[in-house]
Coordinates of C-alpha atoms in Angstrom, one line a residue:
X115 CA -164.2 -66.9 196.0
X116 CA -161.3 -66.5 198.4
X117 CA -158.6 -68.6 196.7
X118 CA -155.1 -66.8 196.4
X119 CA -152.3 -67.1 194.4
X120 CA -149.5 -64.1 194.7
X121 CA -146.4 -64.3 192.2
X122 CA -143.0 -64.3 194.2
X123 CA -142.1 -61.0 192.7
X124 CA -145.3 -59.3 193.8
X125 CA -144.7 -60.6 197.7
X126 CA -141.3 -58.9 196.9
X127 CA -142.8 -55.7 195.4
X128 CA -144.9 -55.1 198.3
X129 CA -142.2 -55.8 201.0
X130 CA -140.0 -52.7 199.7
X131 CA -139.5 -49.7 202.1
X132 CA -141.2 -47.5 199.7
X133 CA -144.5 -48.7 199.9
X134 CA -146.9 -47.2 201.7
X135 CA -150.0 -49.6 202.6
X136 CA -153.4 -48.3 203.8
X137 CA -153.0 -44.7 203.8
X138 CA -155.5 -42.3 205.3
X139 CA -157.5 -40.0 203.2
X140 CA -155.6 -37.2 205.0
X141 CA -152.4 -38.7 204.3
X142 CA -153.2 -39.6 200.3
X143 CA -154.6 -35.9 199.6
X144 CA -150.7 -35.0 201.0
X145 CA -149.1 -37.3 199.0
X146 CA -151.3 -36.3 196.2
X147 CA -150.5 -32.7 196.9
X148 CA -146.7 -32.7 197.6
X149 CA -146.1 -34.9 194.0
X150 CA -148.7 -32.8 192.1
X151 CA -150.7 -34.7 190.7
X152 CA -153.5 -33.4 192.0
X153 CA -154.7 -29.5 193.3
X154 CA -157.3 -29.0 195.4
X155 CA -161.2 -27.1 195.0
X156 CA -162.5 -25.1 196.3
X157 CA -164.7 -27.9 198.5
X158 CA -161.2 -29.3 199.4
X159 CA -161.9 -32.1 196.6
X160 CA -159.0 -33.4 195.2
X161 CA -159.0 -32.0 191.0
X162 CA -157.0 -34.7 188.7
X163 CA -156.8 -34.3 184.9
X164 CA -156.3 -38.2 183.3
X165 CA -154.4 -36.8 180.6
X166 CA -155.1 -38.3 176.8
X167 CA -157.1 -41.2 177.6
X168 CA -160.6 -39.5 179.5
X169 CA -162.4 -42.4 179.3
X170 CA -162.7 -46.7 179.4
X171 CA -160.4 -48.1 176.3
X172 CA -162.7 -51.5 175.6
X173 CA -160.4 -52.0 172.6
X174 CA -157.5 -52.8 175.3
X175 CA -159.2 -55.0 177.4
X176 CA -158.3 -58.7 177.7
X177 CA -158.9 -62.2 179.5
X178 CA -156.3 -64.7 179.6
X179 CA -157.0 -67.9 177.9
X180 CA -156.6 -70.1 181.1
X181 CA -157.5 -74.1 181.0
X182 CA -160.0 -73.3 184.2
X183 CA -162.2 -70.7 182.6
X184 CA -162.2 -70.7 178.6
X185 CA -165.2 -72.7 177.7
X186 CA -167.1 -70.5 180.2
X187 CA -166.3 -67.2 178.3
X188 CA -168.1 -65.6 175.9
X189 CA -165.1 -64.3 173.7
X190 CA -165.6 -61.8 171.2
X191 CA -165.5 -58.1 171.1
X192 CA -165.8 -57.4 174.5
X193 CA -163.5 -60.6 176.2
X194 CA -160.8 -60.7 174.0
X195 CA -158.9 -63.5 174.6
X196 CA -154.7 -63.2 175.5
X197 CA -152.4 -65.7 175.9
X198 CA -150.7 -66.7 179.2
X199 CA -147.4 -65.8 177.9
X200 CA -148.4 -62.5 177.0
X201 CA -149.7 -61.6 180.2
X202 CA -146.5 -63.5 182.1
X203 CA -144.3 -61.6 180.1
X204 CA -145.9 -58.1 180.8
X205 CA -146.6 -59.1 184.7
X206 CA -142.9 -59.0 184.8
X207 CA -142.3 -55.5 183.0
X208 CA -145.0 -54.0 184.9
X209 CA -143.6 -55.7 188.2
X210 CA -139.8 -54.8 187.1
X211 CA -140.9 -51.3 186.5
X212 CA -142.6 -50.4 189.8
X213 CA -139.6 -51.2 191.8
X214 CA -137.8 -48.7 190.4
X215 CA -140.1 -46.2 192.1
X216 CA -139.6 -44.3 195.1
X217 CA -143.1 -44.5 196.5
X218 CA -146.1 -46.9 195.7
X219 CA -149.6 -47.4 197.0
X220 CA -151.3 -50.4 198.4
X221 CA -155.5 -50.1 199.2
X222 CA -156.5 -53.2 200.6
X223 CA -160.9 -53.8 200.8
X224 CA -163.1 -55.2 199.7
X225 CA -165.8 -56.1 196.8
X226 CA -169.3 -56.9 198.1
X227 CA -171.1 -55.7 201.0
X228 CA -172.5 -59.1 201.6
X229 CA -170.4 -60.7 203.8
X230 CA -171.2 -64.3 202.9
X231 CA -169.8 -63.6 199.3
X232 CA -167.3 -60.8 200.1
X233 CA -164.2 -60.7 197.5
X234 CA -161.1 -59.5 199.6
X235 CA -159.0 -56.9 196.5
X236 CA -155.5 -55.4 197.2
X237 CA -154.9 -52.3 194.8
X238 CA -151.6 -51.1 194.0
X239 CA -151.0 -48.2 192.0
X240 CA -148.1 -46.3 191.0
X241 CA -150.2 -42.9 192.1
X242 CA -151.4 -41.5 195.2
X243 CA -154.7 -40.1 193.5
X244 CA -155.5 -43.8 191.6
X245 CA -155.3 -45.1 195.4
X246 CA -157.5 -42.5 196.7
X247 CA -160.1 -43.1 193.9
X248 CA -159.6 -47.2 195.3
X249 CA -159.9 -46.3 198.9
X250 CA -163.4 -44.1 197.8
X251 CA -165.0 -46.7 195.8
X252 CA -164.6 -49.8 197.4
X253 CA -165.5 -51.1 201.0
X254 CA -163.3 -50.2 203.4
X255 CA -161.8 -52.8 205.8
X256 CA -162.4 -51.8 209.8
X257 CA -159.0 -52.4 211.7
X258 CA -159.7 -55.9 212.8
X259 CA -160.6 -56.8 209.3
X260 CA -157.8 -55.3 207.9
X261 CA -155.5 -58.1 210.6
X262 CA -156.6 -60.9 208.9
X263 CA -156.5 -59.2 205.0
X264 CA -156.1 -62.1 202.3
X265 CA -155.9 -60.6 198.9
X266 CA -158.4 -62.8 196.8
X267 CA -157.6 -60.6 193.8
X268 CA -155.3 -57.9 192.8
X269 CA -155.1 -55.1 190.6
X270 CA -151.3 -53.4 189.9
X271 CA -152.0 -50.3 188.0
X272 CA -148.7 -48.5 186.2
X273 CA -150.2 -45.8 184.2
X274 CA -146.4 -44.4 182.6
X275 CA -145.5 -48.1 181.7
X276 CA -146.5 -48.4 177.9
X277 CA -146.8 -51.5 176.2
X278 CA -144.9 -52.1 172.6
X279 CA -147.7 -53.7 170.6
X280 CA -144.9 -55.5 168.2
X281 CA -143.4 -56.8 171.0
X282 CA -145.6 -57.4 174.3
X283 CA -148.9 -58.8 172.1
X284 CA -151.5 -55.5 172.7
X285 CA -153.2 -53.6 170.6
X286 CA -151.5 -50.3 172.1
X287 CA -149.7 -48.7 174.7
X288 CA -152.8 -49.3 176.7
X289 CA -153.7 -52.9 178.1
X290 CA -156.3 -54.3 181.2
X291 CA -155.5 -57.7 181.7
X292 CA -157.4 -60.2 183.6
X293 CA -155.9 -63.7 185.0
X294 CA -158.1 -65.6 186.7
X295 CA -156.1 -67.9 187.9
X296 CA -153.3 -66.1 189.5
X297 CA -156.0 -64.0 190.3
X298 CA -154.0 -60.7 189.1
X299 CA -155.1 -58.1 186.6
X300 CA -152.6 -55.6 185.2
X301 CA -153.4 -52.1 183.8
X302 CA -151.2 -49.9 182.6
X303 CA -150.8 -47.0 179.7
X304 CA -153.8 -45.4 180.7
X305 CA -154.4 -42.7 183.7
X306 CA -157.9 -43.3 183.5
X307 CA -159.1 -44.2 187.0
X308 CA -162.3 -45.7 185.7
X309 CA -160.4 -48.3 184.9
X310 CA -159.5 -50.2 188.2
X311 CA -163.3 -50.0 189.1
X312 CA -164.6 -51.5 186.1
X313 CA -161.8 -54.5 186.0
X314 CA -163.4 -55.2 189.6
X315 CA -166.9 -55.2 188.5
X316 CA -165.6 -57.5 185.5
X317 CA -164.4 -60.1 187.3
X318 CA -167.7 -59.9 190.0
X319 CA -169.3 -60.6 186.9
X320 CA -167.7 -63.9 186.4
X321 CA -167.2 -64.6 190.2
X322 CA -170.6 -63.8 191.3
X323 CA -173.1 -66.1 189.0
X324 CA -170.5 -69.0 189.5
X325 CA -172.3 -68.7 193.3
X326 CA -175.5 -68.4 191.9
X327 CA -175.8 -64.7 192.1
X328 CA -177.4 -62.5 189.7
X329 CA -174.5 -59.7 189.2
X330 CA -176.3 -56.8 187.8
X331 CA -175.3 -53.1 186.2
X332 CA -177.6 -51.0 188.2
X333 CA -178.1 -48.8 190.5
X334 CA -180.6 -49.3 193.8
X335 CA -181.9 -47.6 196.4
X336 CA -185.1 -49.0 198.9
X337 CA -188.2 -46.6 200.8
X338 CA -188.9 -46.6 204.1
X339 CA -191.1 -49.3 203.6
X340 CA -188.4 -51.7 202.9
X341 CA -189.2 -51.6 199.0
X342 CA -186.3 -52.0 196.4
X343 CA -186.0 -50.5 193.0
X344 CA -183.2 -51.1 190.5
X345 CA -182.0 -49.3 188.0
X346 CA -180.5 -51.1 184.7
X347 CA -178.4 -49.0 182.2
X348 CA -175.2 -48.0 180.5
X349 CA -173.5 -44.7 182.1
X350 CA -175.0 -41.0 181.3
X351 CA -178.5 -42.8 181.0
X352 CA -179.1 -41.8 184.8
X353 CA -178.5 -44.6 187.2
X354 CA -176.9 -42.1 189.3
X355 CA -178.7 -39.6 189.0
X356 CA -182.1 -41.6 189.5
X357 CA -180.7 -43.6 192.1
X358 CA -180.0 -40.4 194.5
X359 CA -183.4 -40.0 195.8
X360 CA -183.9 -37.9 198.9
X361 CA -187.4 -39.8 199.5
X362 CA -185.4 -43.0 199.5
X363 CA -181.8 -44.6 201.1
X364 CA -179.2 -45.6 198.5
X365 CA -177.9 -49.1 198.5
X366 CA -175.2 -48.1 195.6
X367 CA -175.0 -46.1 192.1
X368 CA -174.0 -48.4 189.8
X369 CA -173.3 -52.3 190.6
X370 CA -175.1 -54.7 192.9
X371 CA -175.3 -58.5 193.6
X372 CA -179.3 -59.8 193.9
X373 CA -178.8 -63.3 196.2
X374 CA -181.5 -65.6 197.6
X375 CA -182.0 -63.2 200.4
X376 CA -181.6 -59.8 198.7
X377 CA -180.0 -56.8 196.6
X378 CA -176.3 -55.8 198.1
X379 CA -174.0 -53.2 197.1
X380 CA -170.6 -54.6 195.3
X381 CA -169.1 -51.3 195.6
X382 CA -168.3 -48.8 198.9
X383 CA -168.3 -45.2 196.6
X384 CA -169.8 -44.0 193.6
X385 CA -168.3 -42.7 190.5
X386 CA -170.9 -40.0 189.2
X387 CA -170.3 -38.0 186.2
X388 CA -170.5 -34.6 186.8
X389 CA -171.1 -32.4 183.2
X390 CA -173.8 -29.9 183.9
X391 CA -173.9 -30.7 187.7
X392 CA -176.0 -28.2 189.7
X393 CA -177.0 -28.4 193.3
X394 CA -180.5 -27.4 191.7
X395 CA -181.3 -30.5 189.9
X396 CA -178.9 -33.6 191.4
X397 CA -178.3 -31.9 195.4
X398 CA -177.1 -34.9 196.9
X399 CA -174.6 -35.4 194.4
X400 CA -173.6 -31.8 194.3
X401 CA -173.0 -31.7 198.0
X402 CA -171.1 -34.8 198.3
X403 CA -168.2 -33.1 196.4
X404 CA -165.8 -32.1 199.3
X405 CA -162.8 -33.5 201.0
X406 CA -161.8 -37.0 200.0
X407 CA -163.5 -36.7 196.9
X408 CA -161.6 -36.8 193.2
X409 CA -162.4 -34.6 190.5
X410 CA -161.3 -36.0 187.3
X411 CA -161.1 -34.0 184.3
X412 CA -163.4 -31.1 185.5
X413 CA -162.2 -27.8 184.6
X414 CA -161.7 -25.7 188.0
X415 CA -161.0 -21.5 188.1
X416 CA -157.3 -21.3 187.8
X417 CA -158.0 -18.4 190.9
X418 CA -160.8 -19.2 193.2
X419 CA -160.5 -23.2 192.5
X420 CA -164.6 -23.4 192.3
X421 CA -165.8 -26.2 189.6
X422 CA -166.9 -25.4 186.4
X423 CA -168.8 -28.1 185.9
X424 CA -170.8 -26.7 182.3
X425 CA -167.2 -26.9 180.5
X426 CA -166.4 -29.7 178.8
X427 CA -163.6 -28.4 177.1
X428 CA -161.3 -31.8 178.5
X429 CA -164.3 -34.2 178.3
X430 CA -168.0 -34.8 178.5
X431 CA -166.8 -37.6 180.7
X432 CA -166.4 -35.4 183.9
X433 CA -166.6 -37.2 187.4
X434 CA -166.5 -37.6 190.8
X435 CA -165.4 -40.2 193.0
X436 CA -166.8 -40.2 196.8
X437 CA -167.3 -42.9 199.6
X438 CA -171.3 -43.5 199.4
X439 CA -171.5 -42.1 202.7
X440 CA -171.1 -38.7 202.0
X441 CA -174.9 -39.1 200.6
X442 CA -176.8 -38.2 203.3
X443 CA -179.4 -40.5 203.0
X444 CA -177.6 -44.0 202.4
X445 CA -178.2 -47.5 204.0
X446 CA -175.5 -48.8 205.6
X447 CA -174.1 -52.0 205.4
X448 CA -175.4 -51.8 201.7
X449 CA -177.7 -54.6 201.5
X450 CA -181.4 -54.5 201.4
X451 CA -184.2 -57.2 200.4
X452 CA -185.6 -58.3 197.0
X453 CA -186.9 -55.9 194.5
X454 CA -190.6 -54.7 193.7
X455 CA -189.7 -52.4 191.0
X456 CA -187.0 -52.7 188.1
X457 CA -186.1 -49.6 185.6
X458 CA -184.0 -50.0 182.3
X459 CA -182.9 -46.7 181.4
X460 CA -181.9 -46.1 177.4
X461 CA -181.2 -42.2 176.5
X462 CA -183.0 -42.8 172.5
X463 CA -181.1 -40.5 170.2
X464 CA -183.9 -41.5 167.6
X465 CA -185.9 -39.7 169.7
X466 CA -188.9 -42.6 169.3
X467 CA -188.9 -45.1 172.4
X468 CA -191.8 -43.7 174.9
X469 CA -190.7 -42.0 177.9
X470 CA -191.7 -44.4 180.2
X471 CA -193.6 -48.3 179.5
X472 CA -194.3 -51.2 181.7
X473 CA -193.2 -54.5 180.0
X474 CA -194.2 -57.9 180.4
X475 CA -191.7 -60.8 181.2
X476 CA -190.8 -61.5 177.7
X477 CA -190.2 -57.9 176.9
X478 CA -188.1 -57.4 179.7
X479 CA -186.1 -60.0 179.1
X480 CA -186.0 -58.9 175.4
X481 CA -184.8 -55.4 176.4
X482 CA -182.4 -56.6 178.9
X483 CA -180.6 -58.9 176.4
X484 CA -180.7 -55.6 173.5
X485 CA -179.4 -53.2 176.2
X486 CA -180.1 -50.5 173.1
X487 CA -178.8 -46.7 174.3
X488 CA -177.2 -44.4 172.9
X489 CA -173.2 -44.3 173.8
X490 CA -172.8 -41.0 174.6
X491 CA -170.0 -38.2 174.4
X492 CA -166.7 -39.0 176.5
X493 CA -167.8 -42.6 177.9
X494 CA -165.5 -44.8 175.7
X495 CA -162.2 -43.0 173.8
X496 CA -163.4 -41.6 170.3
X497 CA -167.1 -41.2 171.4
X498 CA -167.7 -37.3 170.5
X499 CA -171.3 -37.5 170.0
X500 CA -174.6 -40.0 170.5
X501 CA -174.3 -42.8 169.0
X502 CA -177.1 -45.2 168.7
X503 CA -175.9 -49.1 170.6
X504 CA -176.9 -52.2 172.0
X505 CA -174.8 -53.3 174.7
X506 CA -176.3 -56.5 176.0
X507 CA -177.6 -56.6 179.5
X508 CA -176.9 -53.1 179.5
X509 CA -173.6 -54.0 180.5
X510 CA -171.5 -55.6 177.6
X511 CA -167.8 -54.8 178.4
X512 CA -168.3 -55.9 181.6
X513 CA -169.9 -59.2 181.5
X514 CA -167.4 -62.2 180.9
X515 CA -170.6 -64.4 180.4
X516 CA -173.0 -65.3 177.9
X517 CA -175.8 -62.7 177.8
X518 CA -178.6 -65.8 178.6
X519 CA -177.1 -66.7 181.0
X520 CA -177.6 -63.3 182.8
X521 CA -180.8 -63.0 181.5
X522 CA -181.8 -66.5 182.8
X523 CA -180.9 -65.2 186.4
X524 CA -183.1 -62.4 185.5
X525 CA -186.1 -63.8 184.2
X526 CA -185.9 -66.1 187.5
X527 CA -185.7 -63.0 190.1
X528 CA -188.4 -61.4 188.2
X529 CA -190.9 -64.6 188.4
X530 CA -190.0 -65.7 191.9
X531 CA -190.3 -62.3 193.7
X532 CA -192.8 -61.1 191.4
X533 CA -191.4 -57.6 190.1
X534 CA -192.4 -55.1 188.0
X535 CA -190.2 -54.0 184.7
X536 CA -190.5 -50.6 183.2
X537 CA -188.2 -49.4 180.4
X538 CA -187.6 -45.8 180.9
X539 CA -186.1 -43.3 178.4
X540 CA -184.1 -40.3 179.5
X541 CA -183.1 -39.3 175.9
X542 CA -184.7 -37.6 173.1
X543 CA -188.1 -36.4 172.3
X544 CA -189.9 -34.7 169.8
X545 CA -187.2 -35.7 167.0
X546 CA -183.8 -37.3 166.8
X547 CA -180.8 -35.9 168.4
X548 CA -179.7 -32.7 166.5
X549 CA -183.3 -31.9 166.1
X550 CA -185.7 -33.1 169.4
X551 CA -185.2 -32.0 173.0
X552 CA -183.6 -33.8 175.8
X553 CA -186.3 -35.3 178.4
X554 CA -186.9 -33.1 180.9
X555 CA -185.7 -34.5 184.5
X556 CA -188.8 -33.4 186.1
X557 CA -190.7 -35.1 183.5
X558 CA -188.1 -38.1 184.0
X559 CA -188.2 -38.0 187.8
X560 CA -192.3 -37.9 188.4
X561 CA -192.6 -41.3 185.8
X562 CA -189.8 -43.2 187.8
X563 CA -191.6 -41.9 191.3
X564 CA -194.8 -43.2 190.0
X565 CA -193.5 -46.6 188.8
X566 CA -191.7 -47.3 192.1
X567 CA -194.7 -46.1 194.3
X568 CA -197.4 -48.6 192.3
X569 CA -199.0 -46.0 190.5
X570 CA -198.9 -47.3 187.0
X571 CA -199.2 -51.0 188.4
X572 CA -202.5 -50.8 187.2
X573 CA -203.3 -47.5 185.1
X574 CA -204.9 -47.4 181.8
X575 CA -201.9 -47.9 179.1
X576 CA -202.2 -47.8 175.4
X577 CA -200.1 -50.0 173.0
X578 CA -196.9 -48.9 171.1
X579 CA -197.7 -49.6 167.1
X580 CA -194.9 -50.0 166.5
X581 CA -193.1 -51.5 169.4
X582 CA -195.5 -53.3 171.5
X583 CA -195.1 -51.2 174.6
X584 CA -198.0 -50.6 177.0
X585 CA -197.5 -46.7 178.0
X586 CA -199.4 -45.0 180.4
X587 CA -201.7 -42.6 179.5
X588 CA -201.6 -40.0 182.2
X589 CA -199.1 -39.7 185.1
X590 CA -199.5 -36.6 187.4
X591 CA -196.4 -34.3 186.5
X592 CA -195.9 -35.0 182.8
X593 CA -198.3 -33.5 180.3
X594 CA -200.1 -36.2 178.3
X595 CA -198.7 -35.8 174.8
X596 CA -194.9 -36.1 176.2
X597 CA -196.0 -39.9 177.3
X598 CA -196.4 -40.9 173.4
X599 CA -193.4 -39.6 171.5
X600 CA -195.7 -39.7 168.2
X601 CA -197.4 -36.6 169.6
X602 CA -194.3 -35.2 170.5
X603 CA -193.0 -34.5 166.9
X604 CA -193.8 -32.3 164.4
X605 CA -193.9 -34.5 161.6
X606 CA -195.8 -37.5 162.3
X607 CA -194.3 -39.4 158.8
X608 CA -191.0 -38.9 160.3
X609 CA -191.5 -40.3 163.3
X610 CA -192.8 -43.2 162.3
X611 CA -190.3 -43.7 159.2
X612 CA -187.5 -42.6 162.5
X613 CA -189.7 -45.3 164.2
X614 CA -189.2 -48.2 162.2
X615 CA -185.8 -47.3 161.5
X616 CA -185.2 -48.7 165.2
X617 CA -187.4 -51.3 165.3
X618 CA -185.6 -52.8 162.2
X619 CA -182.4 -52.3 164.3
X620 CA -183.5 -54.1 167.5
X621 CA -184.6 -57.0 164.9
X622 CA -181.2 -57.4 163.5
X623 CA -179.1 -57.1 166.7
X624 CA -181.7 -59.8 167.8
X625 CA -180.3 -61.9 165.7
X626 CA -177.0 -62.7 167.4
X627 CA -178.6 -64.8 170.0
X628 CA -179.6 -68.2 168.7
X629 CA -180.5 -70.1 172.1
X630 CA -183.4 -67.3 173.6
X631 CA -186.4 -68.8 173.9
X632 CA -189.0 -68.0 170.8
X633 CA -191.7 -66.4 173.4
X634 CA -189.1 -63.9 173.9
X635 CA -188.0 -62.6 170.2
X636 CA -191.9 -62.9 168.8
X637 CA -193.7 -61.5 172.1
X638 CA -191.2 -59.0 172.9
X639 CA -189.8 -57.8 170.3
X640 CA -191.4 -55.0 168.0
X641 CA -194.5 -55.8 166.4
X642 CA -194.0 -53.6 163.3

């Protein structure tokens, strides 16, 4: 994974007097302070605003069609595929560009707490708060690493250079750019810091199962008995949330390797969102907001510089960015052993999955390859409300792969270490979105604490109608009639008509993958 190839121009780039490599936090909340881009809260977090673009730009993403990688790819809608020129040409403007600036920013780490597969990334950005967000979210090199440094992929991030669609080849002003063989990615038109985290995890996801590691959207965290749980799903549907236990240490929010001898964090921060943040409800989160941190897009008082963070007047997309030690109650180095207990997490705007159901082999590996949510406000550009989606492996724009072949790794883990799947829903109930309720957390938390401890391992369960699911019928915490989402609505004709609705929906997304196994679509599938 350590192979290197750096362009002449970038050696050049990085050898100019204005470039200032490996910059405390201390030092970046100066810079970040004395260019204004950023103010600071009231906590002493660093508050950013992203400007136009609050959230990922999937349309603008791209893979360059390289002899070494293109029959591996699965291109499409999510790996669009760019020509080598194109990405050449633009290399050069980007390049060109940033050495007409008076100060740049280089974050050298890593990607991947395990050692043994460790991906040494160099980050350069054009601002002081995008290097910041780098040096919070990835693992940070100790001194004697940082001697012996080799860059086995970079990311150059120019947010004020704007492609020219007619001329450069993109779809926009906005473009993220993977090579894999000069082992480069270029981002620029966008100040959107998610951005630089989720071109890493993209190209983890393509480095990782090539060394026969199961690379994984999730979220983890292990008791103090040395059991692991992960947590599968798309952003808002709670990894983060769920994953911040204080009965249990926290391995990583949000993506993790799963090798032959265990679960490892790839990342060295998290990147929670933050809309409707209390210390009440999501404490370790809440207090991890403080000096270091980046705000982005969260509304502060223009006086007393506290967080506002009920306003989405900017965004639903509010986050934070923090190194995953200022949870209190974190493992550290990030790695931990195999998992008992797996969690897919879908927020249901049809309002009809059951809040909680253990699955069998063939329905999780049904549900892992749908990856049905529903995409909500502020995660992707144009997003303004819930909208019903299937994003394979719960992780679609991120996974350069085939889905089976993911799900192969998957179905593996889940047979060889023996672990238990539950699909979890953190959405609606009692009707559709516009009409039902969201979940209660409580509700939410005492069903996830109960799958992870054993408890449903071997409760009485009753069979989904409709969907085949075996739901528990009582867990201590959550009133009966909330675990079956037929009894939750007022019109039981609705439900199931709302029912069916997304059953036929599952059937037809199904239908895109013509190499699964039949066990999988008839046995774990819906069943009505």
């Amino acid at each position: 994974m350590n192979s290197v190839h750096i362009p002449n121009d970038l050696s050049q780039l990085l050898e100019g007097s204005n470039v200032h490599i490996q910059l405390s936090v201390p030092q970046l909340v100066e810079k970040i302070l004395s260019r204004n881009e950023g103010v600071l809260t009231s906590t002493g977090a660093i508050s950013v605003s992203t400007g136009k673009y609050t959230g990922r730009s999937p349309q603008d993403k791209f893979i360059v069609q390289e002899e070494s990688i293109k029959d591996k790819i699965d291109w499409g809608h999510s790996n669009q595929p760019i020509s080598a020129d194109v990405f050449n040409s633009l290399l050069q403007k980007v390049l060109d560009y940033l050495k007409q600036k008076n100060e740049l920013f280089v974050f050298k780490g890593f990607a991947g707490a395990d050692k043994k597969t460790q991906l040494p990334i160099q980050i350069i950005n054009e601002y002081a708060w995008h290097n910041l967000f780098a040096h919070q979210l990835f693992i940070r090199p100790s001194d004697e690493e940082l001697m012996t440094h080799t860059p086995g992929f970079t990311i150059i991030s120019a947010p004020n250079f704007k492609a020219d669609p007619m001329i450069d080849g993109t779809k926009s002003e906005t473009f993220i750019i993977i090579s894999f063989e000069q082992r480069t990615i270029i981002i620029g038109g966008t100040e959107y810091a998610g951005e630089i985290k989720k071109a890493i995890f993209s190209i983890m996801n393509y480095l990782l199962p090539e060394n026969n590691i199961f690379s994984m959207h999730c979220s983890a965290n292990v008791g103090v008995e040395g059991d692991v749980a992960l947590f599968f799903g798309l952003s808002g549907t709670g990894k983060t949330t769920l994953s911040a236990d204080p009965k249990r240490r926290l391995i990583g929010d949000d993506e993790h390797g799963w090798s032959s001898t265990g679960v490892f964090n790839i990342e060295g921060g998290c990147y929670a969102k933050t809309i409707n943040l209390s210390r009440e409800k999501e404490p370790q989160i809440f207090d991890a907001i403080h000096f270091g941190s980046v705000l982005e897009n969260v509304v502060l008082n223009p006086v007393t510089r506290i967080a506002d963070y009920d306003d989405s007047s900017l965004t639903e997309n509010t986050r934070a960015a923090y190194p995953i030690y200022a949870i209190d109650n974190v493992i550290l180095p990030s790695i931990a052993g195999h998992p008992n207990t797996i969690v897919f997490l879908t927020a249901d705007a049809f309002g009809v999955l059951p809040p909680i159901s253990k699955l069998t082999r063939e329905q999780a590996l049904y549900h892992f390859l749908s990856g049905y949510t529903s995409k909500l406000a502020g995660t992707e550009r144009g997003v303004t409300s819930p909208e019903a989606t299937f994003s394979t492996c719960f992780g679609a724009p991120f996974l350069p792969l085939p889905a089976t072949r993911y799900a192969e790794m998957l179905g593996e883990k889940i047979l060889e270490h023996n672990a238990t799947v539950f699909l979890v829903n953190t959405g609606w109930t009692g009707g559709e979105y516009g009409v039902g309720i969201r979940m209660k957390l409580s509700y939410t938390r005492a069903m996830v604490q109960a799958a992870i401890e054993g408890e449903l391992n071997h409760v009485e369960t009753v069979k989904d109608d409709i969907f085949g699911l075996h739901i528990p019928l009582h867990i201590a915490g959550v009133p009966d009639e909330v675990l079956q989402p037929s009894k939750t609505w007022a019109d039981p004709q609705a439900y199931e008509e709302k029912a069916k609705e997304l059953a036929g929906k599952f059937r037809e997304n199904f239908k895109k993958f013509t190499k699964v196994p039949a066990e999988i679509e008839v046995e774990g599938g819906p069943v009505a």
